[in-house]
Structures are given as structure tokens and as C-alpha cells.
PDB file of C-alpha atoms in Angstrom:
ATOM      1  CA  ASP A  11     -11.266  11.618  -8.714  1.00 71.00           C
ATOM      2  CA  GLN A  12      -9.492   9.598  -4.818  1.00 80.00           C
ATOM      3  CA  GLN A  13     -12.461   6.554  -4.679  1.00 89.00           C
ATOM      4  CA  VAL A  14     -10.559   6.873  -0.863  1.00 94.00           C
ATOM      5  CA  LYS A  15      -9.883   9.298   1.236  1.00 95.00           C
ATOM      6  CA  GLN A  16      -7.977   9.926   3.989  1.00 96.00           C
ATOM      7  CA  ASN A  17      -9.127  13.147   5.042  1.00 92.00           C
ATOM      8  CA  SER A  18      -7.097  14.459   8.175  1.00 95.00           C
ATOM      9  CA  PRO A  19      -3.487  14.402   6.894  1.00 94.00           C
ATOM     10  CA  SER A  20      -2.100  14.276  11.217  1.00 96.00           C
ATOM     11  CA  LEU A  21      -3.562  13.162  14.474  1.00 97.00           C
ATOM     12  CA  SER A  22      -2.063  13.014  17.551  1.00 98.00           C
ATOM     13  CA  VAL A  23      -2.899  11.843  20.232  1.00 98.00           C
ATOM     14  CA  GLN A  24      -1.709  11.225  24.354  1.00 98.00           C
ATOM     15  CA  GLU A  25       0.070   7.990  25.204  1.00 97.00           C
ATOM     16  CA  GLY A  26      -2.892   5.918  26.751  1.00 97.00           C
ATOM     17  CA  ARG A  27      -5.473   7.848  24.852  1.00 98.00           C
ATOM     18  CA  ILE A  28      -7.942   6.678  22.276  1.00 98.00           C
ATOM     19  CA  SER A  29      -6.313   6.576  18.269  1.00 98.00           C
ATOM     20  CA  ILE A  30      -9.149   7.600  16.243  1.00 98.00           C
ATOM     21  CA  LEU A  31      -8.750   7.066  12.205  1.00 98.00           C
ATOM     22  CA  ASN A  32     -10.974   7.863   9.713  1.00 98.00           C
ATOM     23  CA  CYS A  33     -11.226   6.668   5.474  1.00 98.00           C
ATOM     24  CA  ASP A  34     -15.134   8.008   3.232  1.00 97.00           C
ATOM     25  CA  TYR A  35     -14.408   5.903   0.182  1.00 96.00           C
ATOM     26  CA  THR A  36     -16.960   6.640  -3.270  1.00 94.00           C
ATOM     27  CA  ASN A  37     -17.373   3.484  -4.949  1.00 89.00           C
ATOM     28  CA  SER A  38     -20.122   1.352  -3.895  1.00 89.00           C
ATOM     29  CA  MET A  39     -18.683  -1.636  -5.296  1.00 86.00           C
ATOM     30  CA  PHE A  40     -15.260  -1.219  -2.742  1.00 88.00           C
ATOM     31  CA  ASP A  41     -16.412  -4.664  -0.219  1.00 84.00           C
ATOM     32  CA  TYR A  42     -13.023  -5.244   1.481  1.00 88.00           C
ATOM     33  CA  PHE A  43     -11.389  -2.566   3.342  1.00 92.00           C
ATOM     34  CA  LEU A  44      -7.626  -2.707   4.971  1.00 92.00           C
ATOM     35  CA  TRP A  45      -5.296  -0.692   6.921  1.00 95.00           C
ATOM     36  CA  TYR A  46      -1.758  -0.685   6.326  1.00 95.00           C
ATOM     37  CA  LYS A  47       1.154   1.277   9.008  1.00 96.00           C
ATOM     38  CA  LYS A  48       3.894   2.226   7.794  1.00 95.00           C
ATOM     39  CA  TYR A  49       6.709   3.896   9.343  1.00 94.00           C
ATOM     40  CA  PRO A  50       9.920   6.288   7.635  1.00 90.00           C
ATOM     41  CA  ALA A  51      12.226   4.317   5.807  1.00 87.00           C
ATOM     42  CA  GLU A  52      10.217   0.811   5.530  1.00 92.00           C
ATOM     43  CA  GLY A  53       7.514  -0.645   3.066  1.00 94.00           C
ATOM     44  CA  PRO A  54       3.875  -0.106   4.347  1.00 94.00           C
ATOM     45  CA  THR A  55       2.928  -3.024   6.748  1.00 94.00           C
ATOM     46  CA  PHE A  56      -0.356  -4.776   6.977  1.00 92.00           C
ATOM     47  CA  LEU A  57      -2.502  -4.402  10.001  1.00 95.00           C
ATOM     48  CA  ILE A  58      -6.230  -5.506   9.868  1.00 94.00           C
ATOM     49  CA  SER A  59      -8.258  -5.507   7.247  1.00 91.00           C
ATOM     50  CA  ILE A  60     -12.738  -5.359   7.125  1.00 92.00           C
ATOM     51  CA  SER A  61     -15.259  -7.796   4.507  1.00 88.00           C
ATOM     52  CA  SER A  62     -18.062  -5.001   3.769  1.00 88.00           C
ATOM     53  CA  ILE A  63     -20.250  -8.400   5.662  1.00 90.00           C
ATOM     54  CA  LYS A  64     -19.174  -8.008   8.560  1.00 92.00           C
ATOM     55  CA  ASP A  65     -19.756  -3.358  10.734  1.00 95.00           C
ATOM     56  CA  LYS A  66     -16.366  -4.726  12.960  1.00 97.00           C
ATOM     57  CA  ASN A  67     -13.127  -6.245  13.033  1.00 96.00           C
ATOM     58  CA  GLU A  68     -11.325  -6.484  16.223  1.00 97.00           C
ATOM     59  CA  ASP A  69      -7.601  -7.525  16.868  1.00 96.00           C
ATOM     60  CA  GLY A  70      -5.898  -6.151  20.239  1.00 97.00           C
ATOM     61  CA  ARG A  71      -5.599  -2.946  20.656  1.00 98.00           C
ATOM     62  CA  PHE A  72      -6.598  -2.590  17.317  1.00 98.00           C
ATOM     63  CA  THR A  73     -10.446  -2.182  15.910  1.00 98.00           C
ATOM     64  CA  VAL A  74     -12.223  -1.325  12.280  1.00 98.00           C
ATOM     65  CA  PHE A  75     -15.242  -0.049  12.226  1.00 98.00           C
ATOM     66  CA  LEU A  76     -17.173   0.403   9.043  1.00 97.00           C
ATOM     67  CA  ASN A  77     -20.620   2.515   7.719  1.00 97.00           C
ATOM     68  CA  LYS A  78     -21.555   0.751   4.062  1.00 95.00           C
ATOM     69  CA  SER A  79     -24.206   3.232   4.484  1.00 95.00           C
ATOM     70  CA  ALA A  80     -22.093   6.040   5.234  1.00 96.00           C
ATOM     71  CA  LYS A  81     -19.070   4.684   3.201  1.00 96.00           C
ATOM     72  CA  HIS A  82     -16.744   5.388   5.688  1.00 97.00           C
ATOM     73  CA  LEU A  83     -15.002   3.029   8.695  1.00 97.00           C
ATOM     74  CA  SER A  84     -12.277   3.446  10.555  1.00 98.00           C
ATOM     75  CA  LEU A  85      -9.999   2.664  12.631  1.00 98.00           C
ATOM     76  CA  HIS A  86      -9.303   2.879  16.572  1.00 98.00           C
ATOM     77  CA  ILE A  87      -6.368   2.339  18.672  1.00 98.00           C
ATOM     78  CA  VAL A  88      -6.112   1.869  22.362  1.00 97.00           C
ATOM     79  CA  PRO A  89      -4.306   2.658  23.557  1.00 98.00           C
ATOM     80  CA  SER A  90      -2.822   4.242  22.301  1.00 98.00           C
ATOM     81  CA  GLN A  91       1.259   3.630  22.992  1.00 97.00           C
ATOM     82  CA  PRO A  92       4.537   5.877  21.584  1.00 97.00           C
ATOM     83  CA  GLY A  93       5.117   3.172  18.713  1.00 96.00           C
ATOM     84  CA  ASP A  94       2.072   3.281  17.033  1.00 97.00           C
ATOM     85  CA  SER A  95       3.663   6.773  15.680  1.00 98.00           C
ATOM     86  CA  ALA A  96       2.968   6.290  11.840  1.00 97.00           C
ATOM     87  CA  VAL A  97       1.256   6.708   8.902  1.00 96.00           C
ATOM     88  CA  TYR A  98      -2.225   4.953   8.686  1.00 97.00           C
ATOM     89  CA  PHE A  99      -2.681   3.775   5.093  1.00 96.00           C
ATOM     90  CA  CYS A 100      -6.426   3.165   4.883  1.00 95.00           C
ATOM     91  CA  ALA A 101      -6.735   0.750   0.687  1.00 91.00           C
ATOM     92  CA  ALA A 102      -9.400  -1.129  -0.861  1.00 89.00           C
ATOM     93  CA  SER A 103     -10.840  -3.441  -3.325  1.00 83.00           C
ATOM     94  CA  ASP A 104     -13.930  -5.243  -5.402  1.00 74.00           C
ATOM     95  CA  TYR A 105     -14.767  -8.443  -4.353  1.00 57.00           C
ATOM     96  CA  GLY A 106     -12.952 -10.730  -6.916  1.00 52.00           C
ATOM     97  CA  GLY A 107     -10.155  -7.725  -8.221  1.00 48.00           C
ATOM     98  CA  SER A 108      -6.917  -8.252  -7.873  1.00 51.00           C
ATOM     99  CA  GLN A 109      -4.814  -6.324  -6.069  1.00 53.00           C
ATOM    100  CA  GLY A 110      -4.258  -4.628  -8.680  1.00 61.00           C
ATOM    101  CA  ASN A 111      -7.702  -2.898  -7.985  1.00 69.00           C
ATOM    102  CA  LEU A 112      -6.574  -2.015  -4.300  1.00 78.00           C
ATOM    103  CA  ILE A 113      -6.786   1.744  -4.209  1.00 85.00           C
ATOM    104  CA  PHE A 114      -4.874   3.612  -1.614  1.00 90.00           C
ATOM    105  CA  GLY A 115      -5.594   6.183   0.647  1.00 93.00           C
ATOM    106  CA  LYS A 116      -3.446   9.695   1.155  1.00 93.00           C
ATOM    107  CA  GLY A 117      -2.170   8.860   5.113  1.00 95.00           C
ATOM    108  CA  THR A 118      -2.575   9.749   8.324  1.00 97.00           C
ATOM    109  CA  LYS A 119       0.124  10.330  10.096  1.00 96.00           C
ATOM    110  CA  LEU A 120      -0.106   9.820  14.081  1.00 98.00           C
ATOM    111  CA  SER A 121       1.907  10.865  15.880  1.00 98.00           C
ATOM    112  CA  VAL A 122       1.549   8.983  19.997  1.00 98.00           C
ATOM    113  CA  LYS A 123       3.289  11.729  23.177  1.00 96.00           C
ATOM    114  CA  PRO A 124       4.351   9.962  25.737  1.00 93.00           C
TER     115      PRO A 124
ATOM    116  CA  ASN B  25      13.530 -14.369   6.681  1.00 62.00           C
ATOM    117  CA  ALA B  26      14.085 -11.769   3.712  1.00 74.00           C
ATOM    118  CA  GLY B  27      10.109 -11.733   2.273  1.00 93.00           C
ATOM    119  CA  VAL B  28       9.905  -8.934  -0.805  1.00 96.00           C
ATOM    120  CA  THR B  29      13.730  -7.631  -1.102  1.00 96.00           C
ATOM    121  CA  GLN B  30      14.578  -4.750  -3.945  1.00 97.00           C
ATOM    122  CA  THR B  31      17.110  -3.639  -5.233  1.00 96.00           C
ATOM    123  CA  PRO B  32      18.062  -0.888  -5.057  1.00 96.00           C
ATOM    124  CA  LYS B  33      17.539   1.106  -2.144  1.00 95.00           C
ATOM    125  CA  PHE B  34      18.717   5.008  -3.800  1.00 96.00           C
ATOM    126  CA  GLN B  35      18.693   5.819  -7.353  1.00 96.00           C
ATOM    127  CA  VAL B  36      19.754   8.897  -9.065  1.00 97.00           C
ATOM    128  CA  LEU B  37      19.012   9.357 -11.822  1.00 97.00           C
ATOM    129  CA  LYS B  38      19.481  12.076 -15.277  1.00 97.00           C
ATOM    130  CA  THR B  39      16.516  12.069 -17.316  1.00 98.00           C
ATOM    131  CA  GLY B  40      16.575  10.190 -20.459  1.00 97.00           C
ATOM    132  CA  GLN B  41      18.453   7.047 -18.343  1.00 97.00           C
ATOM    133  CA  SER B  42      17.271   4.099 -17.942  1.00 96.00           C
ATOM    134  CA  MET B  43      16.885   1.540 -15.446  1.00 96.00           C
ATOM    135  CA  THR B  44      16.021  -1.322 -14.096  1.00 97.00           C
ATOM    136  CA  LEU B  45      14.701  -1.641 -10.097  1.00 98.00           C
ATOM    137  CA  GLN B  46      14.733  -5.612  -9.464  1.00 97.00           C
ATOM    138  CA  CYS B  47      11.899  -7.086  -7.021  1.00 97.00           C
ATOM    139  CA  ALA B  48      12.225 -11.065  -5.311  1.00 97.00           C
ATOM    140  CA  GLN B  49       9.782 -12.706  -3.326  1.00 97.00           C
ATOM    141  CA  ASP B  50      10.878 -15.982  -1.218  1.00 96.00           C
ATOM    142  CA  MET B  51       6.869 -16.598   0.037  1.00 93.00           C
ATOM    143  CA  ASN B  52       6.106 -18.249  -2.688  1.00 92.00           C
ATOM    144  CA  HIS B  53       3.477 -15.811  -4.223  1.00 91.00           C
ATOM    145  CA  ASN B  54       1.272 -16.302  -6.516  1.00 89.00           C
ATOM    146  CA  SER B  55       0.823 -12.247  -6.976  1.00 88.00           C
ATOM    147  CA  MET B  56       3.559  -9.854  -7.095  1.00 91.00           C
ATOM    148  CA  TYR B  57       3.222  -5.055  -7.741  1.00 92.00           C
ATOM    149  CA  TRP B  58       5.106  -2.626  -8.186  1.00 95.00           C
ATOM    150  CA  TYR B  59       3.502   1.145  -6.603  1.00 95.00           C
ATOM    151  CA  ARG B  60       5.183   4.343  -6.146  1.00 96.00           C
ATOM    152  CA  GLN B  61       4.420   6.840  -3.120  1.00 94.00           C
ATOM    153  CA  ASP B  62       4.792  10.509  -4.420  1.00 92.00           C
ATOM    154  CA  PRO B  63       4.618  12.985  -0.829  1.00 84.00           C
ATOM    155  CA  GLY B  64       0.561  13.908   0.233  1.00 80.00           C
ATOM    156  CA  MET B  65      -0.410  11.353  -1.971  1.00 83.00           C
ATOM    157  CA  GLY B  66      -0.918   7.404  -1.704  1.00 85.00           C
ATOM    158  CA  LEU B  67       0.150   4.277  -2.836  1.00 90.00           C
ATOM    159  CA  ARG B  68      -0.008   4.150  -6.682  1.00 91.00           C
ATOM    160  CA  LEU B  69      -0.212   0.355  -8.230  1.00 90.00           C
ATOM    161  CA  ILE B  70       1.883   0.785 -11.460  1.00 94.00           C
ATOM    162  CA  TYR B  71       1.746  -3.272 -12.591  1.00 94.00           C
ATOM    163  CA  TYR B  72       0.531  -5.959 -10.786  1.00 90.00           C
ATOM    164  CA  SER B  73       0.735  -9.587 -12.350  1.00 91.00           C
ATOM    165  CA  ALA B  74      -1.534 -11.309 -10.870  1.00 85.00           C
ATOM    166  CA  SER B  75       0.373 -14.722 -11.627  1.00 87.00           C
ATOM    167  CA  GLU B  76       3.243 -16.217 -13.279  1.00 89.00           C
ATOM    168  CA  GLY B  77       3.669 -14.871 -17.156  1.00 89.00           C
ATOM    169  CA  THR B  78       0.942 -12.996 -16.967  1.00 91.00           C
ATOM    170  CA  THR B  79       1.008  -8.763 -16.038  1.00 94.00           C
ATOM    171  CA  ASP B  80      -1.341  -5.844 -16.357  1.00 91.00           C
ATOM    172  CA  LYS B  81      -1.675  -2.057 -15.906  1.00 91.00           C
ATOM    173  CA  GLY B  82      -2.299  -0.669 -12.829  1.00 88.00           C
ATOM    174  CA  GLU B  83      -3.184   2.810 -12.071  1.00 87.00           C
ATOM    175  CA  VAL B  84      -0.252   4.717 -13.466  1.00 93.00           C
ATOM    176  CA  PRO B  85       1.803   2.923 -15.635  1.00 96.00           C
ATOM    177  CA  ASN B  86       3.193   5.478 -18.342  1.00 96.00           C
ATOM    178  CA  GLY B  87       6.348   5.562 -18.676  1.00 96.00           C
ATOM    179  CA  TYR B  88       7.000   2.046 -16.852  1.00 98.00           C
ATOM    180  CA  ASN B  89       7.347  -1.856 -18.359  1.00 97.00           C
ATOM    181  CA  VAL B  90       8.020  -4.865 -16.269  1.00 97.00           C
ATOM    182  CA  SER B  91       8.476  -8.518 -16.262  1.00 97.00           C
ATOM    183  CA  ARG B  92       7.176 -10.643 -14.318  1.00 96.00           C
ATOM    184  CA  LEU B  93      10.647 -12.858 -14.735  1.00 89.00           C
ATOM    185  CA  ASN B  94       9.418 -16.204 -13.224  1.00 95.00           C
ATOM    186  CA  LYS B  95       7.719 -16.869  -9.855  1.00 95.00           C
ATOM    187  CA  ARG B  96      10.114 -15.190  -7.693  1.00 96.00           C
ATOM    188  CA  GLU B  97      10.842 -11.040  -9.684  1.00 97.00           C
ATOM    189  CA  PHE B  98       9.287  -9.018 -10.836  1.00 97.00           C
ATOM    190  CA  SER B  99      11.247  -5.825 -12.176  1.00 98.00           C
ATOM    191  CA  LEU B 100       9.835  -2.309 -13.772  1.00 98.00           C
ATOM    192  CA  ARG B 101      11.727  -1.190 -16.027  1.00 98.00           C
ATOM    193  CA  LEU B 102      11.457   3.003 -16.360  1.00 97.00           C
ATOM    194  CA  GLU B 103      13.230   2.894 -20.356  1.00 94.00           C
ATOM    195  CA  SER B 104      13.661   6.853 -20.253  1.00 96.00           C
ATOM    196  CA  ALA B 105      14.068   8.447 -16.610  1.00 96.00           C
ATOM    197  CA  ALA B 106      11.530  11.738 -16.448  1.00 97.00           C
ATOM    198  CA  PRO B 107      12.116  13.567 -12.739  1.00 97.00           C
ATOM    199  CA  SER B 108       8.176  13.017 -13.021  1.00 96.00           C
ATOM    200  CA  GLN B 109       9.595  10.125 -12.116  1.00 97.00           C
ATOM    201  CA  THR B 110      11.320  11.104  -8.866  1.00 97.00           C
ATOM    202  CA  SER B 111       9.676   8.367  -6.375  1.00 97.00           C
ATOM    203  CA  VAL B 112       9.755   5.738  -3.613  1.00 96.00           C
ATOM    204  CA  TYR B 113       8.645   3.455  -5.555  1.00 98.00           C
ATOM    205  CA  PHE B 114       7.655   0.022  -3.198  1.00 97.00           C
ATOM    206  CA  CYS B 115       6.994  -3.908  -4.566  1.00 96.00           C
ATOM    207  CA  ALA B 116       4.286  -6.145  -2.934  1.00 93.00           C
ATOM    208  CA  SER B 117       3.410  -9.462  -3.280  1.00 92.00           C
ATOM    209  CA  SER B 118       0.557 -12.269  -1.760  1.00 86.00           C
ATOM    210  CA  GLU B 119      -0.490 -14.928  -2.281  1.00 82.00           C
ATOM    211  CA  ALA B 120      -3.296 -15.337  -5.071  1.00 70.00           C
ATOM    212  CA  THR B 121      -5.501 -12.236  -6.030  1.00 60.00           C
ATOM    213  CA  GLY B 122      -8.998 -11.090  -4.156  1.00 59.00           C
ATOM    214  CA  PRO B 123     -10.045  -9.966  -0.992  1.00 58.00           C
ATOM    215  CA  ASN B 124      -8.114 -11.050   2.063  1.00 60.00           C
ATOM    216  CA  THR B 125      -5.320 -11.372   0.872  1.00 69.00           C
ATOM    217  CA  GLU B 126      -2.999  -9.026   1.941  1.00 80.00           C
ATOM    218  CA  ALA B 127       0.396  -8.062   0.126  1.00 85.00           C
ATOM    219  CA  PHE B 128       3.755  -7.980   1.295  1.00 90.00           C
ATOM    220  CA  PHE B 129       5.380  -4.941   1.424  1.00 94.00           C
ATOM    221  CA  GLY B 130       9.335  -4.250  -0.515  1.00 96.00           C
ATOM    222  CA  GLN B 131      11.508  -1.831   2.082  1.00 95.00           C
ATOM    223  CA  GLY B 132      10.689   0.665  -1.270  1.00 96.00           C
ATOM    224  CA  THR B 133      13.710   1.893  -3.830  1.00 97.00           C
ATOM    225  CA  ARG B 134      14.255   5.647  -3.973  1.00 96.00           C
ATOM    226  CA  LEU B 135      14.166   7.762  -6.616  1.00 97.00           C
ATOM    227  CA  THR B 136      15.806  10.710  -8.015  1.00 97.00           C
ATOM    228  CA  VAL B 137      15.534  11.383 -11.882  1.00 97.00           C
ATOM    229  CA  VAL B 138      18.097  15.508 -12.157  1.00 97.00           C
TER     230      VAL B 138
END
């Protein structure tokens, strides 16, 4: 029973265009969400996060949107660059919970073509 | 600037053998974690340690034991390895538990049990 779902295993976009990665969650107690990026043979690296009190958080080319009523969040990358090609994991946690409550989705493999 | 260091990077075990995966962080973080990643799956938490001297089970603790040796080190032990434990193992650390404290990951240990 997946609490965090990334329904698209892969996504391919052209360099310079927008990449939109989606994530859905089922647990209404989740109130903190993170995106991690992972290159092959490396550990995941933190990318951006958002608290449930916000609906948008922006960091350079990366923006995360949160729709609490739909239990949906998305990561926008604009413009996409070939170096963005990686697996992106969505993760969610409940407030006050330890990192031990951080639940990851299965990931979406993004390919950005030159 | 090492961050989170895992040893070994690769290991092949025979069914029934035991081994310990080592993890050390140099960021003076309080919390440490062990995850496993399997093909097509997200990162699943095995055990975590919210602070020195404490450990707690995560989502998939069966077949594993952990030791928080000191603030820097958190080891994962497989007492009797099984083929189902073939996976990539990631150690992570964070300054504290709870929101707004993203985890930093090591590069992973690829374990094969034959």
C-alpha cells in the first residue's frame, strides 16, 4: 500500500523545455515534502522541500507546487538541462515525525535530450 | 569534505554469511539512517537513530540489526544473509529529526547475496 506514488517511471524532455514531475500521496498526516535527485552509482541528494503551510517553493530553476486538497505535488524544472537527467524521488513526512517517517516514492527517471 | 562515508562499496556474500556495513558522518549530525533501494522501488527505511544511544525500526527491519557506536558512526549488520537482502544500501544523516532537516546520503553499498 503505497503512501507516496510517482506514477510515471520515466519522462523525456527536450533541453530548454519544462520538466514536470508528479507525486501523489494518500496520508493526510503528511505535511512536509521533499524532492531528491539521484545519479547512477551515487547517493540521493536533496533538491528542494515544501511545508504544507505553503503551496509553492522556488529555488532557482526548481519549483515545487503543493495541492493539499488533491494530495498532489509537482516539481517543475525550467529550463531543463542535460545535467538534470537523473532519477527524482518524492518523499513525505508527518510533522514532528522523525526522518524515520520519511516515505519515498519509487522515483521518476528524467532524461533531458540536447 | 567527506560528508557520509559508507564501506564497503561492493560486497558479495553467500547465503547464511554475516557482515556489517559501516557508515560514518563528519557533519556532527544527530540523526542517522539506513535505507535499502531495490529495482523499481523507492528508498525503504530499515532502521534509524534519532540521537546517539537510540535506535528504532523503520519499514523493513527484519533480518537486520544496527549499532549507533557513537555520534559519528552507525553500522548495519546482517546476521545471516539471504538472497532477498540483495540490494543497494544507503546510509544517511541529518542534523535532527523532524521537518526542515533534509538528510544527506552516502554513495551506497551494493550487496549481492548468492
